[in-house]
C-alpha positions in Angstrom: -8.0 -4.0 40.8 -8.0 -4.3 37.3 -7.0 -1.6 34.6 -10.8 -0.2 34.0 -11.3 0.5 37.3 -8.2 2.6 38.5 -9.2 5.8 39.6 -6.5 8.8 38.2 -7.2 11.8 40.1 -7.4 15.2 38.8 -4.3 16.6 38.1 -3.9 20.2 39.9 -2.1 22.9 38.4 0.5 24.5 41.0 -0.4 27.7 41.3 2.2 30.5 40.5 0.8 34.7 41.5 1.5 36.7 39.0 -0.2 40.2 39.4 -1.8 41.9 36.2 -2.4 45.8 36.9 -4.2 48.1 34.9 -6.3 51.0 35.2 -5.2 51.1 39.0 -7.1 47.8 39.3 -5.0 44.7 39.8 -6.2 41.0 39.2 -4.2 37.8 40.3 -3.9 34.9 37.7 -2.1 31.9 39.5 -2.3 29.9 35.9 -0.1 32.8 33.9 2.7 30.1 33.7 0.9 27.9 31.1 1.5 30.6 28.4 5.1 29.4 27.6 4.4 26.2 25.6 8.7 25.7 25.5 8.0 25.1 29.3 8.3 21.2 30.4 6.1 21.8 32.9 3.4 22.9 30.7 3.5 20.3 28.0 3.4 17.3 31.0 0.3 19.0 32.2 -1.2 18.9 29.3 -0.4 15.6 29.1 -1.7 14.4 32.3 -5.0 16.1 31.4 -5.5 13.9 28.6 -4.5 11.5 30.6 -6.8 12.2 33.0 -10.1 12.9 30.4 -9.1 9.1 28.8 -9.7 7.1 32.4 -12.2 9.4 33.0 -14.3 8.0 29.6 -12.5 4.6 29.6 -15.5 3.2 29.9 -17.1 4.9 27.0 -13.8 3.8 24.7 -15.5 1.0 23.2 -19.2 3.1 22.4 -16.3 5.9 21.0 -15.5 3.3 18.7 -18.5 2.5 17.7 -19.9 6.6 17.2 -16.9 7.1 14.8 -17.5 4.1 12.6 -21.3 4.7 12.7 -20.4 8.2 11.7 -17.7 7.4 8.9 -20.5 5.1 7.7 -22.8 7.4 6.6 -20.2 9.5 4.8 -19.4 8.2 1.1 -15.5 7.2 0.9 -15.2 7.4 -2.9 -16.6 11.1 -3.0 -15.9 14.2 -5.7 -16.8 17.4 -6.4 -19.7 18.9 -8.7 -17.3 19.7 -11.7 -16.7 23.4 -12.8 -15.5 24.7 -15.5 -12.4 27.4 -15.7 -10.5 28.8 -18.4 -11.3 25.7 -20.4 -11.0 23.1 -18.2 -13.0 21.0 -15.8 -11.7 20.8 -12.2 -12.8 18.2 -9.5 -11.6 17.3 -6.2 -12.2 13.7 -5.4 -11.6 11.2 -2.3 -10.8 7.6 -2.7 -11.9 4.9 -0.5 -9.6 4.1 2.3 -7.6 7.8 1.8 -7.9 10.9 4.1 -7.0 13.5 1.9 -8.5 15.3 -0.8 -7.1 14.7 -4.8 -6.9 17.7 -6.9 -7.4 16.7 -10.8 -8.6 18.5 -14.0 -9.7 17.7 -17.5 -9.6 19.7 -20.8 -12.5 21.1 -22.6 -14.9 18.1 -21.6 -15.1 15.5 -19.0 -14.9 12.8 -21.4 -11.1 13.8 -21.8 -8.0 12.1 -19.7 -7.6 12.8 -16.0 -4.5 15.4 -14.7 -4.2 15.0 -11.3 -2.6 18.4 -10.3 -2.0 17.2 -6.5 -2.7 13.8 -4.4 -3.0 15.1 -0.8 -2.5 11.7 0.8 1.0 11.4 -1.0 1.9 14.7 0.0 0.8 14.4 3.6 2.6 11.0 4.4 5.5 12.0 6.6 3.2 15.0 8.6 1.2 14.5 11.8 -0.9 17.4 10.3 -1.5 18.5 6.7 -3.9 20.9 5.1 -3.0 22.2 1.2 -4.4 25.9 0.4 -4.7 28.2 -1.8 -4.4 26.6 -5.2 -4.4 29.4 -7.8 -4.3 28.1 -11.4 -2.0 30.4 -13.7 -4.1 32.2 -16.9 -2.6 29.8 -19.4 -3.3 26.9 -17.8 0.8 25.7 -17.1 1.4 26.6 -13.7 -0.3 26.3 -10.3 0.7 28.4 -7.1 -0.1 26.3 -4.0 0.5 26.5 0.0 1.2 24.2 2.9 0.4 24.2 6.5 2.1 21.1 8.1 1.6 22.5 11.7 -1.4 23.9 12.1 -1.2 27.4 12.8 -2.4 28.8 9.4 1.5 30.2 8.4 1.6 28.4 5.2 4.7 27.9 2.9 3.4 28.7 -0.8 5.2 27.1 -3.6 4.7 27.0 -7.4 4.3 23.8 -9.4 5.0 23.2 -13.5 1.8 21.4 -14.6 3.4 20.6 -18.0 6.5 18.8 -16.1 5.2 18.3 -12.4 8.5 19.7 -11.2 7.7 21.7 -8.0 10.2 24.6 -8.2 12.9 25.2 -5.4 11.8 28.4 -4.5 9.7 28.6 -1.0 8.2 31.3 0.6 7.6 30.9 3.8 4.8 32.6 6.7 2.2 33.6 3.9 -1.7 33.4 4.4 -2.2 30.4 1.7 -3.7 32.4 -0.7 -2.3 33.9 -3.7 -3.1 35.2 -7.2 -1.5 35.3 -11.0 -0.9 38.7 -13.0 -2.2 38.0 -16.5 1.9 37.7 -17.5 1.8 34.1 -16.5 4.9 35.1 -14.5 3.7 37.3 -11.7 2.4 36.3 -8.5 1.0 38.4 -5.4 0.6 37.1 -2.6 0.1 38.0 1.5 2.5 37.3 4.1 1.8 37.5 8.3 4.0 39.0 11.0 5.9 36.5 12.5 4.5 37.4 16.0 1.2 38.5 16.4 0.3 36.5 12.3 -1.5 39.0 11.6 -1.7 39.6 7.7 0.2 42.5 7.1 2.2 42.5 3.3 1.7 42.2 0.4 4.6 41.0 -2.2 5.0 40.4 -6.0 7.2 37.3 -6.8 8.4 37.1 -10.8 9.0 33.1 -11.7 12.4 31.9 -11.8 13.3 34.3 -9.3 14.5 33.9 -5.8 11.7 34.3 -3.3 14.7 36.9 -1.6 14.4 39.1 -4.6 10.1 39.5 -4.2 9.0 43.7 -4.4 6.8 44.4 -1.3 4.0 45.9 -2.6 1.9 47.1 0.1 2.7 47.0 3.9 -0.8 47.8 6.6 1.0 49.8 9.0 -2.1 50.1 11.5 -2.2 46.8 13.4 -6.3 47.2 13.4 -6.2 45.9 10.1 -5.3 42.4 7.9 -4.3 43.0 4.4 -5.4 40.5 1.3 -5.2 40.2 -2.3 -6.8 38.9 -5.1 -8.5 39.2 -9.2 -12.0 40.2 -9.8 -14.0 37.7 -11.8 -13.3 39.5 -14.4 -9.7 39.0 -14.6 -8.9 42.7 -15.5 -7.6 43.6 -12.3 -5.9 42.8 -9.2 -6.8 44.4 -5.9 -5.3 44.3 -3.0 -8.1 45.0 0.3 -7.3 45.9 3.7 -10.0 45.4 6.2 -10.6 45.8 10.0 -13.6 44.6 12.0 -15.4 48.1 10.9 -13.5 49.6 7.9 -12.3 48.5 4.3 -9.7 50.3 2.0 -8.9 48.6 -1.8 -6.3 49.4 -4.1 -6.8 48.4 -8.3 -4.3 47.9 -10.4 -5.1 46.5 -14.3 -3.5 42.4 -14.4 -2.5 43.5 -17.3 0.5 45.4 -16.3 1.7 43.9 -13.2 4.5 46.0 -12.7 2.5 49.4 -12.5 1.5 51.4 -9.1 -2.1 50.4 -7.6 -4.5 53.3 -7.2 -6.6 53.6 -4.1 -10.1 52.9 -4.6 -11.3 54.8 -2.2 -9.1 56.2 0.9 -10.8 54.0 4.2 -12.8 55.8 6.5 -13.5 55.0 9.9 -16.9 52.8 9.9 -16.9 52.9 6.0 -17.2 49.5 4.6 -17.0 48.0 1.2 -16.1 45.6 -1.1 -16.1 45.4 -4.7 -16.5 44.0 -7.9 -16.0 44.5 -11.8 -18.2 44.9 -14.6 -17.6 45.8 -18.1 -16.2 49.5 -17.8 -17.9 49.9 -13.8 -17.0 48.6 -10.4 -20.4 47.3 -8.1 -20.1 48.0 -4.7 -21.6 46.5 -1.6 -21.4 49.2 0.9 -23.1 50.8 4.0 -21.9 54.5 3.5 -24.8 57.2 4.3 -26.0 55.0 7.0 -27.1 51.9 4.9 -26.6 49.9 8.4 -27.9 46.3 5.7 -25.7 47.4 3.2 -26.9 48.3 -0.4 -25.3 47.9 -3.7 -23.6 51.3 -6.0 -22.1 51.6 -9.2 -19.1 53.8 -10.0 -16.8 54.2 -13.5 -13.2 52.4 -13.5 -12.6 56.1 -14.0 -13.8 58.1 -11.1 -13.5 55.1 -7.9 -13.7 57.2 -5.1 -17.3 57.5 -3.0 -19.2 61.1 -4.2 -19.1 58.7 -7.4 -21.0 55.9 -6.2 -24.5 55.3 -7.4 -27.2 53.7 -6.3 -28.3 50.0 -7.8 -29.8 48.3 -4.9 -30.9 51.0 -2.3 -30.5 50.1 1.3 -33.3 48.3 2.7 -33.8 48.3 6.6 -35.7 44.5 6.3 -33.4 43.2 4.0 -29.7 42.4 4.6 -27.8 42.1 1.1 -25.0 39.5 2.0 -22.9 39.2 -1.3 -23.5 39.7 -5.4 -22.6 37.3 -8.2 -21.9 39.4 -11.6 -22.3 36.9 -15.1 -22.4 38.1 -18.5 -26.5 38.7 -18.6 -27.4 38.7 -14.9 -27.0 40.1 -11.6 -27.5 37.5 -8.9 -27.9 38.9 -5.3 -27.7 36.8 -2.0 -29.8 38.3 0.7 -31.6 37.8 3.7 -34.7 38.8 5.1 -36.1 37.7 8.3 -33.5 35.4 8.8 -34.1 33.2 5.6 -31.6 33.4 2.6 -32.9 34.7 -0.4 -31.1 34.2 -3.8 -32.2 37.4 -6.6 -32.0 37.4 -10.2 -31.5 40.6 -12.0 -31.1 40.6 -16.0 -29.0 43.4 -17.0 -30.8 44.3 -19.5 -34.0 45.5 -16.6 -36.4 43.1 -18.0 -36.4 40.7 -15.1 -36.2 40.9 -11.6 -37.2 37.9 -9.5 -36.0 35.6 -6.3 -35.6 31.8 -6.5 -37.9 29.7 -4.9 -37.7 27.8 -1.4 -40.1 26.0 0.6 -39.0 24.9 4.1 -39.6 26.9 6.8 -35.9 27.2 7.9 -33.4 26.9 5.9 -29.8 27.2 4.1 -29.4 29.2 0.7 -26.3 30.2 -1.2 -24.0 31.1 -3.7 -21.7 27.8 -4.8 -19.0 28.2 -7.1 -19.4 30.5 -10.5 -16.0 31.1 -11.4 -17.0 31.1 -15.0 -18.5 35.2 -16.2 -20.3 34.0 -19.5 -21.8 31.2 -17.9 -25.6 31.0 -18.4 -26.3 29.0 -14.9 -26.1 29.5 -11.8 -24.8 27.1 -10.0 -26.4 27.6 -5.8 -26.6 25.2 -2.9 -29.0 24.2 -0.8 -29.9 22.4 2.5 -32.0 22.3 5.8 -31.6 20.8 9.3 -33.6 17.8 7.0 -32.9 17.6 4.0 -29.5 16.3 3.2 -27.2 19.4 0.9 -27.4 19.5 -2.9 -25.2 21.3 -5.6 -28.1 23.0 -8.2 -27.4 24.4 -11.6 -30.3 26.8 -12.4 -29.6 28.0 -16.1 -30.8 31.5 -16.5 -33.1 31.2 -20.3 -34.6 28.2 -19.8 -35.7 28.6 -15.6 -34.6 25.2 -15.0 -32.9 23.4 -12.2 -30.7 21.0 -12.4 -29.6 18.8 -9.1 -26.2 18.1 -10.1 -25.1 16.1 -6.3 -27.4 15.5 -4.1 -25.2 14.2 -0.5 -25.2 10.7 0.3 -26.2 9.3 3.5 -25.1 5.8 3.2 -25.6 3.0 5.9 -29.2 2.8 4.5 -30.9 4.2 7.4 -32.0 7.6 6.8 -35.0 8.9 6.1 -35.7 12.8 5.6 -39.2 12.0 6.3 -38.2 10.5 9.8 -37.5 14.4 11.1 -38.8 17.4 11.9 -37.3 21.0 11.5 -39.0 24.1 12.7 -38.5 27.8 13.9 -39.4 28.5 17.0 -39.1 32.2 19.2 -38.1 33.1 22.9 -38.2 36.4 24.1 -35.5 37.9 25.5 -35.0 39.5 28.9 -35.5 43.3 27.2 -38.8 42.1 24.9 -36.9 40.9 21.8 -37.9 38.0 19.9 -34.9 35.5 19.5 -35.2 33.0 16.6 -34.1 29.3 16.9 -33.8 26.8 14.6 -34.6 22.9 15.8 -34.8 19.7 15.0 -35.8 15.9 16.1 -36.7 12.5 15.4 -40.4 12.7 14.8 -42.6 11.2 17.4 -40.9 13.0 20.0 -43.4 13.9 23.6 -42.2 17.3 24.8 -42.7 16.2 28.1 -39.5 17.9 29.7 -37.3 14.9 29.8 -35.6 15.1 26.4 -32.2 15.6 25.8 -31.3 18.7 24.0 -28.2 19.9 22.6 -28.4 23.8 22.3 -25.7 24.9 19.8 -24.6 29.2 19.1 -22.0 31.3 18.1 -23.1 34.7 18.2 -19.8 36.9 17.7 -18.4 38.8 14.7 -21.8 39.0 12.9 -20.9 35.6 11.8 -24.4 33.9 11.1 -25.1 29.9 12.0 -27.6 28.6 9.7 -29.3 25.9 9.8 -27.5 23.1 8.0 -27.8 19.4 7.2 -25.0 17.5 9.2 -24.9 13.3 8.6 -22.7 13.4 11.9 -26.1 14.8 14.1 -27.7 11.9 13.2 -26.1 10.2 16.0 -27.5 12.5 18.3 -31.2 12.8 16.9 -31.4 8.9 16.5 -30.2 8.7 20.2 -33.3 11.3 20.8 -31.4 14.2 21.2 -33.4 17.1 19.9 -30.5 19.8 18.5 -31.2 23.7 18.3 -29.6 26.5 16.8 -30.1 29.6 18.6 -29.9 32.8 16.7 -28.6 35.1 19.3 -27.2 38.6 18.8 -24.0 38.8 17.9 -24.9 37.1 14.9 -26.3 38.4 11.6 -29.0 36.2 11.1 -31.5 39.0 11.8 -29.5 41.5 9.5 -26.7 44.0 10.8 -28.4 45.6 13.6 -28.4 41.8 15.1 -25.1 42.1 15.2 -24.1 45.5 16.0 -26.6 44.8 19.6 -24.4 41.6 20.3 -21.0 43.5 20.7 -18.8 46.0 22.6 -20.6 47.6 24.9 -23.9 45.4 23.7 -21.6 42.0 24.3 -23.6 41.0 27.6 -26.9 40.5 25.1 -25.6 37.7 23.3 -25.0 35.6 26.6 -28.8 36.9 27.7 -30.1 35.5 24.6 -28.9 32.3 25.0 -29.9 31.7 28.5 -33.3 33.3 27.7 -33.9 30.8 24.6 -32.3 27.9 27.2 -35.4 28.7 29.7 -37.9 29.0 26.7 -36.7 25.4 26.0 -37.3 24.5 29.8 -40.5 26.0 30.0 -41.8 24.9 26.9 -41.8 21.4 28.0 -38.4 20.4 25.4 -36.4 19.6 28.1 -35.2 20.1 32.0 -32.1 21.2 33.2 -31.2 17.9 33.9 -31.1 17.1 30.5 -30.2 20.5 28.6 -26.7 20.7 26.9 -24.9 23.1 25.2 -22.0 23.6 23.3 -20.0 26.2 21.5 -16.4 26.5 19.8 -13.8 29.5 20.0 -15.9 32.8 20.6 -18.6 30.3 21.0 -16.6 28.9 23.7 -16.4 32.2 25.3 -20.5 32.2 25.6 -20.2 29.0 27.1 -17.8 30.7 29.7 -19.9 33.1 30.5 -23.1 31.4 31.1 -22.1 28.7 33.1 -20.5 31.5 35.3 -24.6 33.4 34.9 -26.3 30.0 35.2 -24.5 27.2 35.7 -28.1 25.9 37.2 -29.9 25.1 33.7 -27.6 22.8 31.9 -26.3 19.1 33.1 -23.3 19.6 30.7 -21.6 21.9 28.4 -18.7 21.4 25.7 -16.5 24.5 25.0 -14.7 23.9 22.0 -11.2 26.0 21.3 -12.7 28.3 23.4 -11.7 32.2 23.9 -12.2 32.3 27.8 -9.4 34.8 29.1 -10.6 37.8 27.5 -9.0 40.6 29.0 -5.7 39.3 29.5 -5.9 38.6 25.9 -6.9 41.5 24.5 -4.4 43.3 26.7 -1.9 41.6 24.8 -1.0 42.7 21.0 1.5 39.9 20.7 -0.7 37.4 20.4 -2.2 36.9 17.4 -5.7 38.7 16.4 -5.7 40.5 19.2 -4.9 44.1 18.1 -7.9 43.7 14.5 -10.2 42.7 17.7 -10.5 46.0 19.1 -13.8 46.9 17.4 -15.5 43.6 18.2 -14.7 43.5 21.6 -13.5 46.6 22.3 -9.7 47.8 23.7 -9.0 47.5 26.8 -6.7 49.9 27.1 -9.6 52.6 27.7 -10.9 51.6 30.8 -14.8 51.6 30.0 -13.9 48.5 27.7 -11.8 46.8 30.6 -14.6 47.2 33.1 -17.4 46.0 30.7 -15.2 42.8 29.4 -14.0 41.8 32.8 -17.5 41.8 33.7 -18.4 39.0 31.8 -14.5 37.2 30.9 -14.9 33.8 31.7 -11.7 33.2 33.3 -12.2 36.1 35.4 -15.4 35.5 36.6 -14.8 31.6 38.1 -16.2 31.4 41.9 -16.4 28.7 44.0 -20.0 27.0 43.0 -21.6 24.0 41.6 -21.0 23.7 37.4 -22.0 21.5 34.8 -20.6 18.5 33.4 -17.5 20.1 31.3 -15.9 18.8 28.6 -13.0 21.5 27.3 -11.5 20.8 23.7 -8.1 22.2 22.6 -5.4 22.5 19.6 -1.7 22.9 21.2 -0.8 24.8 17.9 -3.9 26.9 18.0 -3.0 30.3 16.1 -6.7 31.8 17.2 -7.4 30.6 20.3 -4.0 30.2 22.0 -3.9 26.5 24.1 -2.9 28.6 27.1 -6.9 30.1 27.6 -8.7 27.0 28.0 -5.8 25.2 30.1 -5.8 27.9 32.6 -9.8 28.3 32.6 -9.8 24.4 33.5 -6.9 24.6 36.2 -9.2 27.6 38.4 -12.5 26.1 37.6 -11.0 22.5 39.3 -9.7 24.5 41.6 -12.6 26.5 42.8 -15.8 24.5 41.7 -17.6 23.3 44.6 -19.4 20.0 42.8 -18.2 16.8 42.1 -19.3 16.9 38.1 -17.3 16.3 35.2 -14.3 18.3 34.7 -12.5 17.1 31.7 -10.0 18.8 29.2 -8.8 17.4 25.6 -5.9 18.7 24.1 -4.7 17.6 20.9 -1.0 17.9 21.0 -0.4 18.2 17.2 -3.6 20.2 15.7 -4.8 23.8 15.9 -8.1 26.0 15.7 -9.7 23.7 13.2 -8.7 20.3 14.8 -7.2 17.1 13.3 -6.4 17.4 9.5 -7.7 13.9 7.9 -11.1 13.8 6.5 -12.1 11.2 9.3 -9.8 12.0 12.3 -11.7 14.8 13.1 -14.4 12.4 13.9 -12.8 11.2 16.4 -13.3 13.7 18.4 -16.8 14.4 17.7 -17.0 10.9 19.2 -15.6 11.6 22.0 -17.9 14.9 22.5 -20.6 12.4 21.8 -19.8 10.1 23.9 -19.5 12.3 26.9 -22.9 13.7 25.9 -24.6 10.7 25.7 -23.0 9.1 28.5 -24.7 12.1 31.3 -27.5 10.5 29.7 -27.4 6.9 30.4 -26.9 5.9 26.7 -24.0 3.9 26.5 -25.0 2.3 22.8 
């Protein structure tokens, strides 16, 4: 028999009881085991599983191949960044043919001056498996650069601070932070955010003085109630530094004037429970995008550096119920608003001086809109992107006095195949179950016959209000050139519809954005766009958890479905406030400790809702370092669904032994894997090429 056509068989997870009581209501997990990743036994399961998943698709290993190169082929090599500008000089990250990793340089005053490359990423990233650099903060006179390092993947990153006169990188390192960190205007001061141990969440905030010990850094600020993460950062402005602290539903800031450093920040305004905002300075006033007095789309108020706290808050931009104001951008003349209205972005101009008030133009019937990088306050452009599900994404400068745009990168599709005007993009509407319209965004290789035998690949999130729009991906040409049609579905959960989208996808409302999603998959069925022997979907981490749950609902309308990182043992994990995220969760999902919130998520928990019946084709995808999703969810999910499933389909389970939530670290290894997604994809098909 020769290698290709040995058979491995399943491996089976050996079942262990362990008994999980609460609320007088006990449930059996036989998998609980896998949680202890020090455990032998665990990490040779999770080997054979990938074992297992590669004979399996060894006979799509050579088509694998082939999808990543085809892939990497479309995507320029010898890439860079749109330069900006900052405190006088020009930064631009660039890629170089042949290299994985981004290179961080600068120039001063113009472009036309020598090169500084302030850090090469593939140097640094030689002797690690995994490598990701964040957080560069440039200091305000240009000689120093804070910087962080995650060489594991679990988003603790080790911050450092580099001499950009010297190169030296100093000794000091401060281990466990959030990446992210930010200069007092002393050129000597840093703040910066470190995470519990434990549970990661981010918790403190500490001041570090240069050429001290890291062991000597002030704590600052500690968030006590484990509801809440803790950040820190300077307004555009540079006048102060403010330190937020934000749950799922309320936001608290403290101010303190970069100037002095070393003085006490002042609450903004004391947090209230379902009072959100977030600020910004201007000149002697903060603008602030809030939805206090029941602005459920937010609207934008004014208050004096003076007088911070809320009975001093204006309106500027009254709420709108229609009109969902997303974020501002304050410049020297103008006020630049990022909205959404219907689902679409809108992008608003405001002079300060009240002699113009307009929106920017765009012409497609579905597509993406928004702010880029405008780190500069007296600039006189705005610098925006923009893309569609066609249209490949550009970098535009629109400069303020004159109205005119200026395309300053337009993305590459190389390999000489691609044609915008080959594909189609539209929005299309289901109706939900309970009457509500439900907006998708799709497209296709023109020429298409919606005869119900296409393949579609139906793609959501729909948790956390975080919206999916619809973008331009080179990768998806794969799939559209293969005739895959892709969709977007819009589903609750989501704020793609404004807030109220959101708010009816969640707690108590969770069960709509599952609904949804089936409802647009039979809209898709009866609309002649496919069958269910050729509908797909696919969703990653909370996404993953709606794949859960409606293959447990209706494991009848798709012939596969890829769960990516996926959250599927809800109540267990949200039982536990070890792990991390769990406890800033509660308002999203709800806690589970009040038994109205363990009924209602047990009710739909993926893990807890597996019963012996016939599934989809499944392809799970995992990160053994996985800070968000831990590895243990999806492993256990796998072991009871090939326990119980009652088919003979595709069970297969990826898990990538050195990554975490956001997969491989190279620029092109994560392609890999969006091969092998593919190629299970288009293998249920019969496309092998």
């Amino acid at each position: 028999m020769s290698e290709s056509t040995i058979v491995i068989n399943p491996p089976i997870a050996k079942k262990i009881a362990k008994s999980l009581e609460k609320h007088n209501d006990i449930r059996i997990d036989n998998y609980f085991w896998m949680n202890d990743r020090e455990d032998q036994n665990v990490i040779d399961h999770l080997n054979a599983e990938n074992t297992y998943t590669k004979s399996v698709l060894k006979h799509t290993e050579t088509f694998q191949k082939d999808l990543f190169e085809e892939m990497k082929g479309r995507i320029k090599e010898d890439d860079s960044s749109v330069p900006y500008k900052l405190n006088g000089y020009w930064y631009v990250t660039k890629f170089e043919k042949g290299k994985d990793y981004p290179i961080y340089t600068r120039k001063k005053e113009t472009l036309e001056a020598p090169e500084e490359i302030i850090f090469d990423c593939n140097e640094m990233a030689k002797d690690h498996a995994y490598f990701k650099l964040g957080g560069v903060s440039i200091s305000p006179d240009n000689t120093m650069a804070s910087f962080a390092l995650d060489t594991v993947s679990r988003r603790q990153y080790t911050l450092q601070i580099k001499s950009l006169k010297t190169g030296e990188v100093f000794p000091d390192k401060i281990e466990n932070t959030t990446g992210s960190s930010t200069w007092a205007n002393d050129n000597k001061t840093l703040f910066y955010t470190k995470k519990d141990e434990v549970t990661l969440r981010s918790d403190k905030i500490y001041k570090h003085k240069l050429y001290t010990e890291a062991s000597k850094d002030i704590l600052i600020f500690n968030e006590t109630d484990d509801t809440f993460n803790s950040f820190v950062y300077k307004t555009k402005s540079k006048k102060y530094i403010v330190i937020g602290s934000s749950s799922t539903l309320t936001s608290e800031y403290r101010i303190l004037k970069a100037d002095t450093p070393d003085g006490e920040f002042k609450v903004f305004q004391e947090r209230e429970r379902e009072l959100e905002y977030s600020i910004a300075h201007y000149k002697d006033s903060f603008y602030i995008i809030t939805n206090k007095d029941d602005a459920t789309n937010f609207k934008l108020q004014k208050t004096s550096e003076i007088n911070t706290a809320k009975e001093n808050w204006n309106d500027v931009l009254p709420h709108r119920k229609e009109v969902l104001l997303e974020d501002i951008e304050i410049f020297k003349d103008y006020l630049v608003v990022s909205e959404r209205e219907n689902g679409l972005n809108k992008i608003r101009i405001i002079s300060w001086n009240g002699e113009e008030d307009y929106h920017l133009a765009f012409d497609n019937e579905t597509y993406t809109a928004g702010l880029g990088n405008n780190p500069d306050f007296n600039s006189n452009e705005l610098r925006y992107g923009y893309n569609s599900l066609t249209t490949p994404s550009s970098v535009i400068d629109y400069n303020f006095k004159t109205k005119a745009k200026t395309v300053k990168k337009e993305q590459e599709v190389l390999g000489g195949e691609f044609n915008k005007n080959n594909y189609e993009s539209k929005r299309i509407w289901a109706t939900a179950r309970d009457g509500v319209k439900v907006p998708m965004s799709i497209v296709y290789k023109k020429g298409i016959e919606l005869n119900g035998k296409n393949p579609v690949l139906q793609y959501s999130y729909g948790s956390y209000g975080s919206t999916i729009d619809p973008y331009f991906s080179t990768i998806r040409l794969s799939l559209l050139d293969r005739g895959f049609i892709y969709v977007i579905s819009h589903i609750r959960g989501g704020e793609y519809l404004g807030r109220e989208w959101y708010e009816n996808g969640k707690l108590l409302t969770k069960m709509n954005t599952f609904t949804d999603f089936i409802d647009c998959s039979n809209f898709l069925i009866e609309e002649n766009y496919t069958s269910p022997q050729h509908l797909y979907a696919m969703g990653g981490s909370a996404g993953g958890l709606l794949m859960g749950t409606i293959i447990n609902l209706n494991p009848e309308l798709y012939n596969g479905v890829i769960a990516a990182v996926p959250f599927v043992d809800v109540v267990t994990t949200m039982l536990d406030d070890t792990i991390p995220l769990t406890t800033g969760e509660y308002d999203e999902w709800g806690n589970p400790n009040d038994k109205k919130y363990y009924d209602y998520m047990k009710s739909y928990s993926p893990y807890d809702n597996v019963t012996p019946k016939n599934y989809p084709n499944i392809l799970v995808t995992t990160g053994l370092h996985d800070s968000q999703v831990q590895y243990f969810e999806p492993a256990k999910w796998v072991a009871k669904l090939r326990e119980l499933k009652t088919d003979t389909n595709k069970l297969l389970f990826y898990v990538d032994m050195e990554a975490g939530h956001g997969g491989a670290s190279g620029r092109f290894e994560s392609l890999k894997e969006v091969a092998l997604e593919y190629a299970f994809l288009l293998d249920l098909e019969g496309i092998n090429c």
